[in-house]
């Protein structure tokens, strides 16, 4: 039992001092803002873990109990529960007053009343062309929500799942007001922390539903290398295995035997991919079990007590311990030994299993995760969402979406909102899977979103024309796609640190704006905008460009404070809504004042995502800030025993100093030697003391390079922050905008002359308002004037 707990910690029994029990009811005060509500006619209550809840051993919070023969009251700093003890839970017998005032009324919840939440996520986006209804989350503007665990199955131990014997009510009432991050952290403590994912998942994934031949795939990988386009994961969709099988066996959708006509020597092919720093995942549709044509059928049949000579199929039944053991022993472990790094479990067959009500998708996610832990590996599968608590298991495969603007437009909101139920790691078919029409602009915008989303996995259906190879698009689109795929690999040090933050600090990578600004109504209005880790805000472009300007409009809300364009260093004062405009090669990404963003060094862009020998640290001005870079071996569980390194970066704005502190932890996980570059972006004519520096005018970046950096000693750079020649820079931006615009030359001259001759921004705007400009043109000019 001790060994099992090390693999999957379970602490389901609450402290008795937090429990108030009657003949048919039980209340457990887990925190001052979280209480468990149980009712059972037979008086039998559940103290074991469930599919959703693993831990109830919270410290006992402060609360008061007022009780007599008729009623019970439980009072904490956040809620006041009232219960009439003579009957079952009902709206008349049980209600809770919440001590928050986010609405003028309705601060009382009556048992059984649905709660309006900010939503959570959904099982799949298969066939979706636009929006769908989402399941509920645990966050609400009203200040309270309810998580219903009444139907969850019981985890007797990690290997044994059984139905509840005692049917009744089992609810968790969250009364966190708008302390959303606190609610999320306690939800994770209740249900289990998200796993620390391997580092390689944060690079680019190449995926396509296509019957590749081995040499065809190798040629493709080599072309990506020649085009300087990095990848870290090679995905082989279902055609890796036998698909065209005799009709007597049924469909070829399920399979485990390599198609030797396509891949004559699978192990050699996997070795070749690994030699090019690519990890490999294979697609599985396990619903049809194992049939007699499979190479591993005879051994597995004997294991299952079936005479192989009969050819009788081995039915899929992941509930069955004998089948499950054989499933891993014969179908998966040999493939893993040959080089398959993880599996894509593509379950599409609904929620029915051999035990009524037990979802086979949840079982697959649970047992694949457990199998990796038993093998000493980090949890990792690509699979589908199977309800609250699923954040412990897969990287989410969101399904086969339609190639359309409506389909894409929903995904930023969908991805950010999933954090409301703790689900962090969605992987979408970037670019869309099927249907639609070719649209180079849509393809670019989808890849840009993918670059600033949890997982970037390109994908498409089996069509000659739908592959996502960048060179299949026009030059402008191809160049933009390549640039963002390269940027994704540069972002891995930042992403991997946010991976640690999600696992250790229980904060999702992607969160809606109201996650940090719950009292600002504007934060609820920008559905497509989200936080991307601790330093960045992203507003994906979800509308087509104005053809005359070549720019697309995005409505953003910048919170109070100072924000900087991630790419150019332009300064924006927050506390406002603003229309911003970007060409095809740019995305609205804003860094907070003082942001520190570690990046992998640029060029050449190699496959893989190892801790970089050249580490770039992108720094923005305006405020004191610290950032702690997390690094380990990227793949094993050695970090649990201290095999990781922390590097603290500190921007001291008052003292005008940037400090790289000596590392803490295990230096053996770092590459040696390491070069470090400090990229001071948006600082203007900054002066550097003690180091030589070079300036990149296009990105307003001063670059300080330390070629022989010693991480045990650290480094410090003193600077004198400069100022920009705002007017000269603005004129340059005016010229760029007008020069590209497909508008009358006379109008260009008139606007540019105004900008050149009039220094006062308000006067420029006042004059422009009289010129009856196209609204997008006026707003684009307004943005140039607003920013610095």
GROMACS .gro file of N, CA, C and O in nm, residues 13 99 163 177 189 199 202 222 236-237 246 252 328 356 394 462 488 493 529 548-549 579 593 610 617 658 776:
model
  108
   13UNK      N    1  -0.945   1.062   0.396
   13UNK     CA    2  -1.019   1.071   0.522
   13UNK      C    3  -0.995   1.207   0.587
   13UNK      O    4  -0.881   1.248   0.611
   99UNK      N    5  -2.130   3.497   0.275
   99UNK     CA    6  -2.096   3.628   0.329
   99UNK      C    7  -2.015   3.710   0.228
   99UNK      O    8  -1.905   3.758   0.255
  163UNK      N    9  -1.848   0.080  -0.780
  163UNK     CA   10  -1.960   0.174  -0.763
  163UNK      C   11  -1.983   0.205  -0.616
  163UNK      O   12  -1.944   0.129  -0.527
  177UNK      N   13  -1.630   3.361  -0.285
  177UNK     CA   14  -1.651   3.494  -0.339
  177UNK      C   15  -1.585   3.503  -0.476
  177UNK      O   16  -1.600   3.416  -0.561
  189UNK      N   17  -0.608   2.098  -0.438
  189UNK     CA   18  -0.573   2.023  -0.316
  189UNK      C   19  -0.675   1.912  -0.290
  189UNK      O   20  -0.639   1.805  -0.240
  199UNK      N   21   0.933   1.800  -2.069
  199UNK     CA   22   0.969   1.925  -2.136
  199UNK      C   23   0.937   1.922  -2.285
  199UNK      O   24   0.895   2.022  -2.344
  202UNK      N   25   0.627   2.081  -2.493
  202UNK     CA   26   0.605   2.223  -2.515
  202UNK      C   27   0.666   2.274  -2.645
  202UNK      O   28   0.652   2.392  -2.677
  222UNK      N   29   1.341   1.580  -4.277
  222UNK     CA   30   1.463   1.645  -4.327
  222UNK      C   31   1.432   1.779  -4.391
  222UNK      O   32   1.510   1.874  -4.379
  236UNK      N   33   0.215   0.985  -3.512
  236UNK     CA   34   0.171   0.898  -3.620
  236UNK      C   35   0.025   0.862  -3.595
  236UNK      O   36  -0.007   0.796  -3.495
  237UNK      N   37  -0.061   0.908  -3.684
  237UNK     CA   38  -0.204   0.877  -3.671
  237UNK      C   39  -0.226   0.730  -3.706
  237UNK      O   40  -0.132   0.654  -3.730
  246UNK      N   41  -0.916  -0.818  -4.315
  246UNK     CA   42  -1.027  -0.899  -4.367
  246UNK      C   43  -1.159  -0.860  -4.304
  246UNK      O   44  -1.167  -0.831  -4.184
  252UNK      N   45  -1.100  -0.169  -3.930
  252UNK     CA   46  -0.958  -0.155  -3.899
  252UNK      C   47  -0.927  -0.033  -3.815
  252UNK      O   48  -0.811   0.008  -3.805
  328UNK      N   49  -0.155  -0.382  -2.120
  328UNK     CA   50  -0.026  -0.312  -2.110
  328UNK      C   51   0.091  -0.404  -2.141
  328UNK      O   52   0.184  -0.364  -2.212
  356UNK      N   53  -2.201  -0.047  -1.523
  356UNK     CA   54  -2.294   0.060  -1.557
  356UNK      C   55  -2.251   0.192  -1.492
  356UNK      O   56  -2.226   0.199  -1.371
  394UNK      N   57  -0.459   1.348  -1.866
  394UNK     CA   58  -0.404   1.365  -2.001
  394UNK      C   59  -0.372   1.508  -2.036
  394UNK      O   60  -0.418   1.604  -1.974
  462UNK      N   61  -0.717   1.334  -4.373
  462UNK     CA   62  -0.653   1.265  -4.485
  462UNK      C   63  -0.699   1.326  -4.617
  462UNK      O   64  -0.795   1.281  -4.680
  488UNK      N   65   0.786   2.945  -3.093
  488UNK     CA   66   0.734   2.848  -2.994
  488UNK      C   67   0.849   2.776  -2.925
  488UNK      O   68   0.849   2.760  -2.803
  493UNK      N   69   1.172   2.755  -2.240
  493UNK     CA   70   1.214   2.779  -2.100
  493UNK      C   71   1.106   2.849  -2.017
  493UNK      O   72   1.087   2.816  -1.899
  529UNK      N   73  -0.931   3.698  -2.476
  529UNK     CA   74  -0.804   3.746  -2.422
  529UNK      C   75  -0.774   3.669  -2.293
  529UNK      O   76  -0.864   3.635  -2.218
  548UNK      N   77  -0.797   4.692  -4.708
  548UNK     CA   78  -0.732   4.816  -4.747
  548UNK      C   79  -0.610   4.844  -4.661
  548UNK      O   80  -0.511   4.901  -4.709
  549UNK      N   81  -0.615   4.804  -4.535
  549UNK     CA   82  -0.504   4.833  -4.444
  549UNK      C   83  -0.407   4.716  -4.430
  549UNK      O   84  -0.292   4.734  -4.387
  579UNK      N   85  -0.883   4.932  -2.939
  579UNK     CA   86  -0.871   4.854  -3.062
  579UNK      C   87  -0.726   4.857  -3.107
  579UNK      O   88  -0.670   4.964  -3.128
  593UNK      N   89   0.474   4.550  -1.704
  593UNK     CA   90   0.591   4.630  -1.668
  593UNK      C   91   0.685   4.545  -1.583
  593UNK      O   92   0.643   4.481  -1.487
  610UNK      N   93   1.583   2.068  -2.530
  610UNK     CA   94   1.674   2.055  -2.418
  610UNK      C   95   1.698   2.191  -2.351
  610UNK      O   96   1.678   2.296  -2.411
  617UNK      N   97   1.733   3.614  -2.198
  617UNK     CA   98   1.641   3.663  -2.096
  617UNK      C   99   1.585   3.796  -2.144
  617UNK      O  100   1.657   3.896  -2.151
  658UNK      N  101   1.993   4.485  -1.323
  658UNK     CA  102   1.936   4.355  -1.353
  658UNK      C  103   2.034   4.249  -1.303
  658UNK      O  104   2.152   4.249  -1.338
  776UNK      N  105  -1.166   5.176  -3.932
  776UNK     CA  106  -1.045   5.099  -3.899
  776UNK      C  107  -0.920   5.183  -3.917
  776UNK      O  108  -0.826   5.173  -3.838
   0.00000   0.00000   0.00000
